[in-house]
Amino acid sequence: MTSGQSQKGGQGSQQMQVAGDYIVNVGVTEERAREIARETSREVVQQHTAEAMDLVVERIEKLDTRVVAVLGSQDRLSAFADPGFIRTFKKAQEGAAASERESDYAMLAALLAQRAEKPRDRPVRAGIERAIEIMDQVDDDALRGLTIVHALGQWIPRSTNISQGITTMENIFADLVDGPLPEGRDWIDHLDILDAVRVNSLTEFKPFDEYYPARFPGYVAPGVLKEEVPPAVGGSLESLPWDPFVEEHELRPGYVRLRAVAEHVFRETYVNGGMEDVWVDEIVAQGIATFGLGTIDENAKIALSSRLRSEPTIGSIADWWGRLPHHFNITAVGKALATANAFRLDETKRLPRQDDTPPPRKVGPDPEPAAPDH
């Protein structure tokens, strides 16, 4: 290649350059991905006895079908050209060969999708690989409990409407609670042994009514009386009216609050909607000063807690949360397991994936709310 030539290609592409002016990029097709999966599976199958081969082949084929389908739908089949991914993939095939649970194949596929999503993030990679190693040892009830604790701290709705936001989270948790929630402490010790959590027996989780409403700071902001709302944003936006950015406070009748579930979601929504950063900064600054965004109003918090507990699934989770015996921290391994399980159960795809953020586009001041975000 002469000094005047250059090449560019996507991850996993194969490139050929002829005479300096003919370049062909060849990615990994679905057919080639299946061939690679069959090649790696032969090595795994050979590790087992002749009597077990038929069952091993059947289980690995179930995994391979899921992985190719998932990565194909995400346009990440190029991961099959990454030697590091192939090593992880073989571990997943070994895990599938050893597991009789159908759900494990979906879990392993979801973990591999996370691995393909962040190929250069070593801490995430380490957690995923360890999660794959222990997949066939994780108890179903313990995994369910881990997933719920993780989800409570990971995802919130984007909807500015409180009723709609609560309904969104209720629907999500109704999918995630696919069986009984574990009681006692044995399930926590089980996860601790598997490196999915770190037990801290000296402390307790915050009460549900303190912890979860605080995850929605925009919903429980104090707001201002409707008749006292300034006509304009103010600051450097003296002529911009507040009307497009505020709504009635469902939890405080007669009050108005900024249309936000949280400051970072407000920023992302309007920046992704095409609004200038300096405008968003000014609106947020004035929203904090005028409507108390980021401040928790005690009456609004109590009202939100009551609304949340009235939901059948979230209400049962709140009661269960109060019976947790002691605090624990979720490790990178536990986060990988919980995220994979949540995505497995989230068949309607309400939960955001890594690439769900829409490209910037010019819109008015009132963009449509998106799916839940972390």
Short mmCIF file of C-alpha atoms in Angstrom, two decimals:
data_model
loop_
_atom_site.label_atom_id
_atom_site.label_comp_id
_atom_site.label_asym_id
_atom_site.label_seq_id
_atom_site.Cartn_x
_atom_site.Cartn_y
_atom_site.Cartn_z
CA MET A 1 0.00 0.00 0.00
CA THR A 2 1.50 3.32 -1.03
CA SER A 3 1.63 6.30 1.28
CA GLY A 4 -1.21 7.97 -0.62
CA GLN A 5 -3.68 5.14 0.03
CA SER A 6 -6.03 4.65 2.97
CA GLN A 7 -8.71 2.22 4.04
CA LYS A 8 -11.71 2.40 6.36
CA GLY A 9 -13.99 -0.42 7.40
CA GLY A 10 -16.37 -1.36 10.13
CA GLN A 11 -15.50 -3.65 13.00
CA GLY A 12 -14.94 -7.22 11.74
CA SER A 13 -14.73 -6.21 8.08
CA GLN A 14 -12.25 -7.78 5.67
CA GLN A 15 -10.67 -5.39 3.17
CA MET A 16 -8.86 -5.82 -0.14
CA GLN A 17 -7.13 -3.05 -2.04
CA VAL A 18 -6.10 -3.41 -5.66
CA ALA A 19 -3.92 -0.87 -7.48
CA GLY A 20 -4.71 1.65 -4.81
CA ASP A 21 -8.21 2.48 -5.98
CA TYR A 22 -10.44 -0.58 -5.55
CA ILE A 23 -11.63 -1.40 -2.02
CA VAL A 24 -14.10 -4.09 -1.01
CA ASN A 25 -15.46 -4.31 2.55
CA VAL A 26 -16.78 -7.74 3.44
CA GLY A 27 -18.66 -8.04 6.75
CA VAL A 28 -19.79 -11.19 8.55
CA THR A 29 -23.02 -12.47 6.98
CA GLU A 30 -25.61 -14.50 8.87
CA GLU A 31 -24.56 -17.59 6.91
CA ARG A 32 -20.91 -17.07 7.83
CA ALA A 33 -21.85 -16.47 11.49
CA ARG A 34 -23.64 -19.82 11.54
CA GLU A 35 -20.58 -21.49 10.01
CA ILE A 36 -18.34 -19.99 12.69
CA ALA A 37 -20.77 -21.15 15.37
CA ARG A 38 -20.67 -24.69 13.98
CA GLU A 39 -16.87 -24.62 13.87
CA THR A 40 -16.53 -23.59 17.50
CA SER A 41 -19.24 -26.02 18.60
CA ARG A 42 -17.26 -28.97 17.22
CA GLU A 43 -14.48 -28.21 19.69
CA VAL A 44 -16.95 -28.04 22.55
CA VAL A 45 -18.78 -31.23 21.56
CA GLN A 46 -15.53 -33.18 21.37
CA GLN A 47 -14.98 -32.55 25.09
CA HIS A 48 -17.98 -34.77 25.94
CA THR A 49 -18.58 -38.49 25.83
CA ALA A 50 -20.26 -40.20 22.89
CA GLU A 51 -23.32 -40.90 25.05
CA ALA A 52 -23.81 -37.17 25.75
CA MET A 53 -23.10 -35.84 22.26
CA ASP A 54 -26.67 -35.79 20.94
CA LEU A 55 -27.91 -33.81 23.94
CA VAL A 56 -24.92 -31.46 23.84
CA VAL A 57 -25.40 -30.75 20.13
CA GLU A 58 -29.10 -30.06 20.67
CA ARG A 59 -28.44 -27.60 23.49
CA ILE A 60 -25.66 -25.77 21.66
CA GLU A 61 -27.78 -25.43 18.53
CA LYS A 62 -30.50 -23.76 20.59
CA LEU A 63 -27.96 -21.24 21.85
CA ASP A 64 -26.37 -20.66 18.43
CA THR A 65 -29.75 -19.98 16.83
CA ARG A 66 -30.60 -17.40 19.47
CA VAL A 67 -27.20 -15.67 19.32
CA VAL A 68 -27.16 -15.30 15.55
CA ALA A 69 -30.75 -14.01 15.58
CA VAL A 70 -30.07 -11.48 18.35
CA LEU A 71 -26.80 -10.16 16.92
CA GLY A 72 -28.29 -10.09 13.44
CA SER A 73 -31.22 -7.97 14.63
CA GLN A 74 -28.72 -5.58 16.26
CA ASP A 75 -26.42 -5.46 13.21
CA ARG A 76 -23.55 -6.86 15.30
CA LEU A 77 -22.67 -10.08 13.46
CA SER A 78 -19.21 -8.57 12.95
CA ALA A 79 -18.54 -9.69 16.54
CA PHE A 80 -17.89 -13.15 15.08
CA ALA A 81 -14.69 -11.70 13.54
CA ASP A 82 -13.38 -10.69 16.99
CA PRO A 83 -11.13 -13.37 18.56
CA GLY A 84 -12.04 -12.15 22.05
CA PHE A 85 -15.74 -12.55 21.33
CA ILE A 86 -15.16 -16.05 19.93
CA ARG A 87 -13.43 -17.07 23.16
CA THR A 88 -16.44 -15.82 25.16
CA PHE A 89 -18.82 -17.48 22.69
CA LYS A 90 -17.14 -20.85 23.22
CA LYS A 91 -17.56 -20.42 26.98
CA ALA A 92 -21.24 -19.76 26.41
CA GLN A 93 -21.52 -22.90 24.28
CA GLU A 94 -19.90 -24.88 27.09
CA GLY A 95 -22.42 -23.37 29.51
CA ALA A 96 -25.32 -24.24 27.23
CA ALA A 97 -24.05 -27.83 26.94
CA ALA A 98 -24.14 -28.17 30.73
CA SER A 99 -27.57 -26.58 31.29
CA GLU A 100 -31.01 -28.14 31.00
CA ARG A 101 -32.93 -24.85 31.47
CA GLU A 102 -34.40 -23.34 28.32
CA SER A 103 -34.15 -19.87 29.87
CA ASP A 104 -30.38 -20.22 30.17
CA TYR A 105 -29.98 -20.19 26.39
CA ALA A 106 -31.81 -16.87 26.18
CA MET A 107 -29.75 -15.54 29.09
CA LEU A 108 -26.47 -16.59 27.46
CA ALA A 109 -27.56 -14.99 24.18
CA ALA A 110 -28.36 -11.74 26.02
CA LEU A 111 -24.97 -11.81 27.77
CA LEU A 112 -23.20 -12.32 24.44
CA ALA A 113 -25.17 -9.39 23.01
CA GLN A 114 -23.85 -7.24 25.88
CA ARG A 115 -20.35 -8.50 25.10
CA ALA A 116 -20.70 -7.54 21.43
CA GLU A 117 -22.12 -4.16 22.44
CA LYS A 118 -19.07 -3.16 24.51
CA PRO A 119 -16.10 -5.09 23.06
CA ARG A 120 -13.47 -2.72 24.50
CA ASP A 121 -14.91 -2.20 27.99
CA ARG A 122 -12.75 -4.57 30.03
CA PRO A 123 -14.58 -4.30 33.37
CA VAL A 124 -17.89 -5.02 31.62
CA ARG A 125 -16.29 -7.86 29.66
CA ALA A 126 -14.92 -9.42 32.84
CA GLY A 127 -18.34 -9.31 34.49
CA ILE A 128 -20.03 -10.84 31.47
CA GLU A 129 -17.51 -13.67 31.14
CA ARG A 130 -17.85 -14.57 34.81
CA ALA A 131 -21.64 -14.42 34.49
CA ILE A 132 -21.45 -16.88 31.59
CA GLU A 133 -19.31 -19.23 33.66
CA ILE A 134 -21.87 -19.41 36.50
CA MET A 135 -25.06 -19.30 34.41
CA ASP A 136 -25.94 -22.95 35.02
CA GLN A 137 -25.46 -22.49 38.80
CA VAL A 138 -27.76 -19.51 39.37
CA ASP A 139 -31.06 -20.26 41.12
CA ASP A 140 -34.17 -18.96 39.32
CA ASP A 141 -35.67 -17.24 42.37
CA ALA A 142 -32.34 -15.64 43.30
CA LEU A 143 -31.95 -14.33 39.76
CA ARG A 144 -35.45 -12.87 39.91
CA GLY A 145 -34.72 -11.06 43.16
CA LEU A 146 -31.40 -9.77 41.81
CA THR A 147 -33.11 -8.50 38.66
CA ILE A 148 -35.75 -6.57 40.59
CA VAL A 149 -33.25 -4.88 42.91
CA HIS A 150 -31.09 -3.95 39.90
CA ALA A 151 -34.06 -2.67 37.88
CA LEU A 152 -35.29 -0.43 40.71
CA GLY A 153 -31.98 1.42 40.66
CA GLN A 154 -31.28 1.24 36.92
CA TRP A 155 -34.31 2.42 34.94
CA ILE A 156 -36.80 5.26 35.20
CA PRO A 157 -39.42 6.39 32.67
CA ARG A 158 -38.90 9.28 30.30
CA SER A 159 -42.55 10.30 30.30
CA THR A 160 -43.14 13.70 31.83
CA ASN A 161 -46.68 12.64 32.77
CA ILE A 162 -46.68 11.06 36.21
CA SER A 163 -49.58 8.66 35.61
CA GLN A 164 -48.06 7.49 32.33
CA GLY A 165 -44.63 7.06 33.93
CA ILE A 166 -46.04 4.95 36.76
CA THR A 167 -47.98 2.81 34.28
CA THR A 168 -44.82 2.27 32.22
CA MET A 169 -42.85 1.04 35.23
CA GLU A 170 -45.74 -1.15 36.41
CA ASN A 171 -45.87 -2.84 33.01
CA ILE A 172 -42.12 -3.38 33.02
CA PHE A 173 -42.08 -4.90 36.50
CA ALA A 174 -45.09 -7.06 35.64
CA ASP A 175 -42.86 -8.66 32.99
CA LEU A 176 -39.80 -8.91 35.25
CA VAL A 177 -41.65 -10.57 38.14
CA ASP A 178 -42.17 -13.89 36.36
CA GLY A 179 -42.50 -15.91 39.56
CA PRO A 180 -42.29 -15.66 43.36
CA LEU A 181 -39.84 -13.20 44.86
CA PRO A 182 -37.31 -14.91 47.14
CA GLU A 183 -37.62 -14.62 50.90
CA GLY A 184 -35.08 -14.92 53.69
CA ARG A 185 -31.35 -14.57 53.22
CA ASP A 186 -30.31 -17.87 51.60
CA TRP A 187 -30.79 -16.48 48.09
CA ILE A 188 -28.55 -13.51 48.91
CA ASP A 189 -25.85 -15.80 50.29
CA HIS A 190 -26.18 -17.93 47.15
CA LEU A 191 -25.54 -14.87 44.95
CA ASP A 192 -22.65 -13.82 47.18
CA ILE A 193 -20.98 -17.22 46.71
CA LEU A 194 -21.31 -16.76 42.94
CA ASP A 195 -19.74 -13.25 43.08
CA ALA A 196 -22.98 -11.62 41.90
CA VAL A 197 -23.41 -9.55 45.08
CA ARG A 198 -21.34 -8.41 48.05
CA VAL A 199 -23.21 -8.71 51.35
CA ASN A 200 -23.07 -5.83 53.81
CA SER A 201 -24.78 -7.22 56.89
CA LEU A 202 -24.10 -4.08 58.96
CA THR A 203 -26.50 -1.87 56.98
CA GLU A 204 -30.00 -2.08 55.56
CA PHE A 205 -31.62 -0.86 52.37
CA LYS A 206 -33.40 2.48 52.59
CA PRO A 207 -37.15 2.11 53.07
CA PHE A 208 -38.93 1.75 49.75
CA ASP A 209 -40.99 4.92 50.32
CA GLU A 210 -37.76 6.88 50.75
CA TYR A 211 -35.67 5.20 48.07
CA TYR A 212 -37.90 4.70 45.04
CA PRO A 213 -39.77 8.04 44.89
CA ALA A 214 -36.39 9.78 45.02
CA ARG A 215 -35.56 8.07 41.72
CA PHE A 216 -38.17 10.42 40.12
CA PRO A 217 -37.00 13.85 41.35
CA GLY A 218 -38.97 15.72 38.70
CA TYR A 219 -42.20 14.07 39.81
CA VAL A 220 -41.73 15.05 43.46
CA ALA A 221 -40.39 18.57 42.93
CA PRO A 222 -42.35 21.23 44.84
CA GLY A 223 -43.35 23.28 41.78
CA VAL A 224 -45.13 26.63 42.16
CA LEU A 225 -48.74 27.76 42.40
CA LYS A 226 -50.31 27.97 38.94
CA GLU A 227 -51.07 31.67 39.26
CA GLU A 228 -47.47 32.42 40.27
CA VAL A 229 -45.76 30.87 37.23
CA PRO A 230 -43.58 33.53 35.55
CA PRO A 231 -44.65 34.34 31.99
CA ALA A 232 -41.17 33.67 30.59
CA VAL A 233 -38.13 31.51 31.39
CA GLY A 234 -35.99 34.52 32.21
CA GLY A 235 -32.22 34.82 32.34
CA SER A 236 -30.89 34.86 28.78
CA LEU A 237 -34.28 33.62 27.52
CA GLU A 238 -36.41 36.58 28.57
CA SER A 239 -38.89 36.17 25.73
CA LEU A 240 -39.28 32.36 25.84
CA PRO A 241 -42.55 31.39 27.58
CA TRP A 242 -42.70 28.62 30.21
CA ASP A 243 -45.87 27.10 28.76
CA PRO A 244 -44.21 24.40 26.56
CA PHE A 245 -41.99 23.25 29.44
CA VAL A 246 -44.42 22.96 32.36
CA GLU A 247 -47.52 20.98 33.27
CA GLU A 248 -49.94 20.63 36.15
CA HIS A 249 -48.54 18.86 39.19
CA GLU A 250 -50.61 15.68 39.60
CA LEU A 251 -49.31 15.17 43.12
CA ARG A 252 -49.93 18.76 44.26
CA PRO A 253 -53.28 20.09 43.02
CA GLY A 254 -53.13 23.74 42.04
CA TYR A 255 -49.38 23.61 41.42
CA VAL A 256 -47.30 23.49 38.24
CA ARG A 257 -43.95 21.74 37.78
CA LEU A 258 -41.29 21.47 35.10
CA ARG A 259 -42.07 18.70 32.59
CA ALA A 260 -39.25 16.40 33.66
CA VAL A 261 -38.82 13.11 35.46
CA ALA A 262 -35.19 14.01 36.20
CA GLU A 263 -32.72 16.68 35.13
CA HIS A 264 -30.54 14.37 33.00
CA VAL A 265 -33.59 12.99 31.14
CA PHE A 266 -34.84 16.53 30.48
CA ARG A 267 -31.45 17.49 29.05
CA GLU A 268 -31.18 14.38 26.87
CA THR A 269 -34.72 14.75 25.53
CA TYR A 270 -34.31 18.33 24.36
CA VAL A 271 -30.69 18.05 23.19
CA ASN A 272 -31.55 14.95 21.16
CA GLY A 273 -34.57 16.89 19.90
CA GLY A 274 -32.24 19.47 18.38
CA MET A 275 -32.41 22.28 20.94
CA GLU A 276 -29.24 24.29 21.47
CA ASP A 277 -27.22 23.25 24.55
CA VAL A 278 -27.13 26.81 25.88
CA TRP A 279 -30.94 26.98 25.76
CA VAL A 280 -31.27 23.70 27.62
CA ASP A 281 -28.73 24.84 30.22
CA GLU A 282 -30.68 28.03 30.82
CA ILE A 283 -34.06 26.28 31.04
CA VAL A 284 -32.65 23.75 33.53
CA ALA A 285 -31.02 26.47 35.63
CA GLN A 286 -34.24 28.49 35.74
CA GLY A 287 -36.28 25.31 36.33
CA ILE A 288 -34.18 24.53 39.39
CA ALA A 289 -34.59 28.06 40.72
CA THR A 290 -38.28 28.49 39.86
CA PHE A 291 -39.86 25.02 40.18
CA GLY A 292 -37.42 23.35 42.57
CA LEU A 293 -36.24 20.67 40.13
CA GLY A 294 -33.98 18.39 42.16
CA THR A 295 -35.67 19.25 45.47
CA ILE A 296 -38.01 16.68 47.01
CA ASP A 297 -41.31 17.96 48.36
CA GLU A 298 -42.40 15.78 51.28
CA ASN A 299 -46.10 15.88 50.42
CA ALA A 300 -45.42 15.02 46.78
CA LYS A 301 -43.18 12.16 47.86
CA ILE A 302 -45.89 10.72 50.12
CA ALA A 303 -48.46 11.03 47.33
CA LEU A 304 -46.15 9.33 44.82
CA SER A 305 -45.40 6.51 47.28
CA SER A 306 -49.13 5.94 47.71
CA ARG A 307 -49.65 5.87 43.93
CA LEU A 308 -46.78 3.42 43.46
CA ARG A 309 -47.99 1.09 46.20
CA SER A 310 -51.46 1.04 44.67
CA GLU A 311 -50.05 -0.70 41.58
CA PRO A 312 -50.33 -4.51 41.89
CA THR A 313 -46.77 -5.42 40.92
CA ILE A 314 -44.89 -2.42 42.28
CA GLY A 315 -46.95 -2.65 45.48
CA SER A 316 -45.92 -6.28 45.99
CA ILE A 317 -42.29 -5.33 45.31
CA ALA A 318 -42.54 -2.54 47.92
CA ASP A 319 -43.76 -5.04 50.54
CA TRP A 320 -41.02 -7.52 49.57
CA TRP A 321 -38.37 -4.78 49.70
CA GLY A 322 -39.31 -4.11 53.32
CA ARG A 323 -38.54 -7.75 54.19
CA LEU A 324 -35.01 -7.79 52.73
CA PRO A 325 -32.82 -8.95 55.64
CA HIS A 326 -29.78 -6.75 54.97
CA HIS A 327 -28.04 -4.65 52.36
CA PHE A 328 -25.94 -5.93 49.49
CA ASN A 329 -24.09 -4.35 46.59
CA ILE A 330 -24.51 -5.75 43.10
CA THR A 331 -21.19 -6.58 41.43
CA ALA A 332 -20.32 -6.34 37.73
CA VAL A 333 -21.20 -10.03 37.49
CA GLY A 334 -24.59 -9.43 39.08
CA LYS A 335 -25.30 -6.43 36.85
CA ALA A 336 -24.53 -8.50 33.76
CA LEU A 337 -26.85 -11.28 34.94
CA ALA A 338 -29.66 -8.91 35.97
CA THR A 339 -29.48 -6.89 32.75
CA ALA A 340 -29.48 -10.02 30.59
CA ASN A 341 -32.45 -11.42 32.49
CA ALA A 342 -34.35 -8.14 32.23
CA PHE A 343 -33.78 -8.00 28.47
CA ARG A 344 -34.81 -11.67 28.18
CA LEU A 345 -38.13 -10.97 29.89
CA ASP A 346 -38.70 -7.60 28.22
CA GLU A 347 -40.27 -9.02 25.06
CA THR A 348 -41.99 -5.74 24.18
CA LYS A 349 -38.61 -3.94 24.39
CA ARG A 350 -39.73 -1.21 26.77
CA LEU A 351 -36.25 -1.15 28.32
CA PRO A 352 -33.63 0.84 26.40
CA ARG A 353 -30.72 -0.90 24.74
CA GLN A 354 -27.35 0.73 24.22
CA ASP A 355 -28.12 2.14 20.77
CA ASP A 356 -31.66 3.35 21.46
CA THR A 357 -30.72 7.04 21.66
CA PRO A 358 -32.22 8.70 18.56
CA PRO A 359 -30.05 10.88 16.30
CA PRO A 360 -30.41 14.64 16.74
CA ARG A 361 -33.35 16.10 14.86
CA LYS A 362 -34.97 19.49 14.78
CA VAL A 363 -38.29 19.51 16.62
CA GLY A 364 -40.46 21.91 18.53
CA PRO A 365 -40.06 22.51 22.26
CA ASP A 366 -42.25 19.53 23.18
CA PRO A 367 -40.67 16.28 21.86
CA GLU A 368 -42.47 12.99 22.43
CA PRO A 369 -41.36 11.02 25.50
CA ALA A 370 -39.15 8.03 24.74
CA ALA A 371 -38.76 4.63 26.37
CA PRO A 372 -37.43 4.28 29.92
CA ASP A 373 -33.84 5.27 30.39
CA HIS A 374 -31.21 4.90 33.09
#
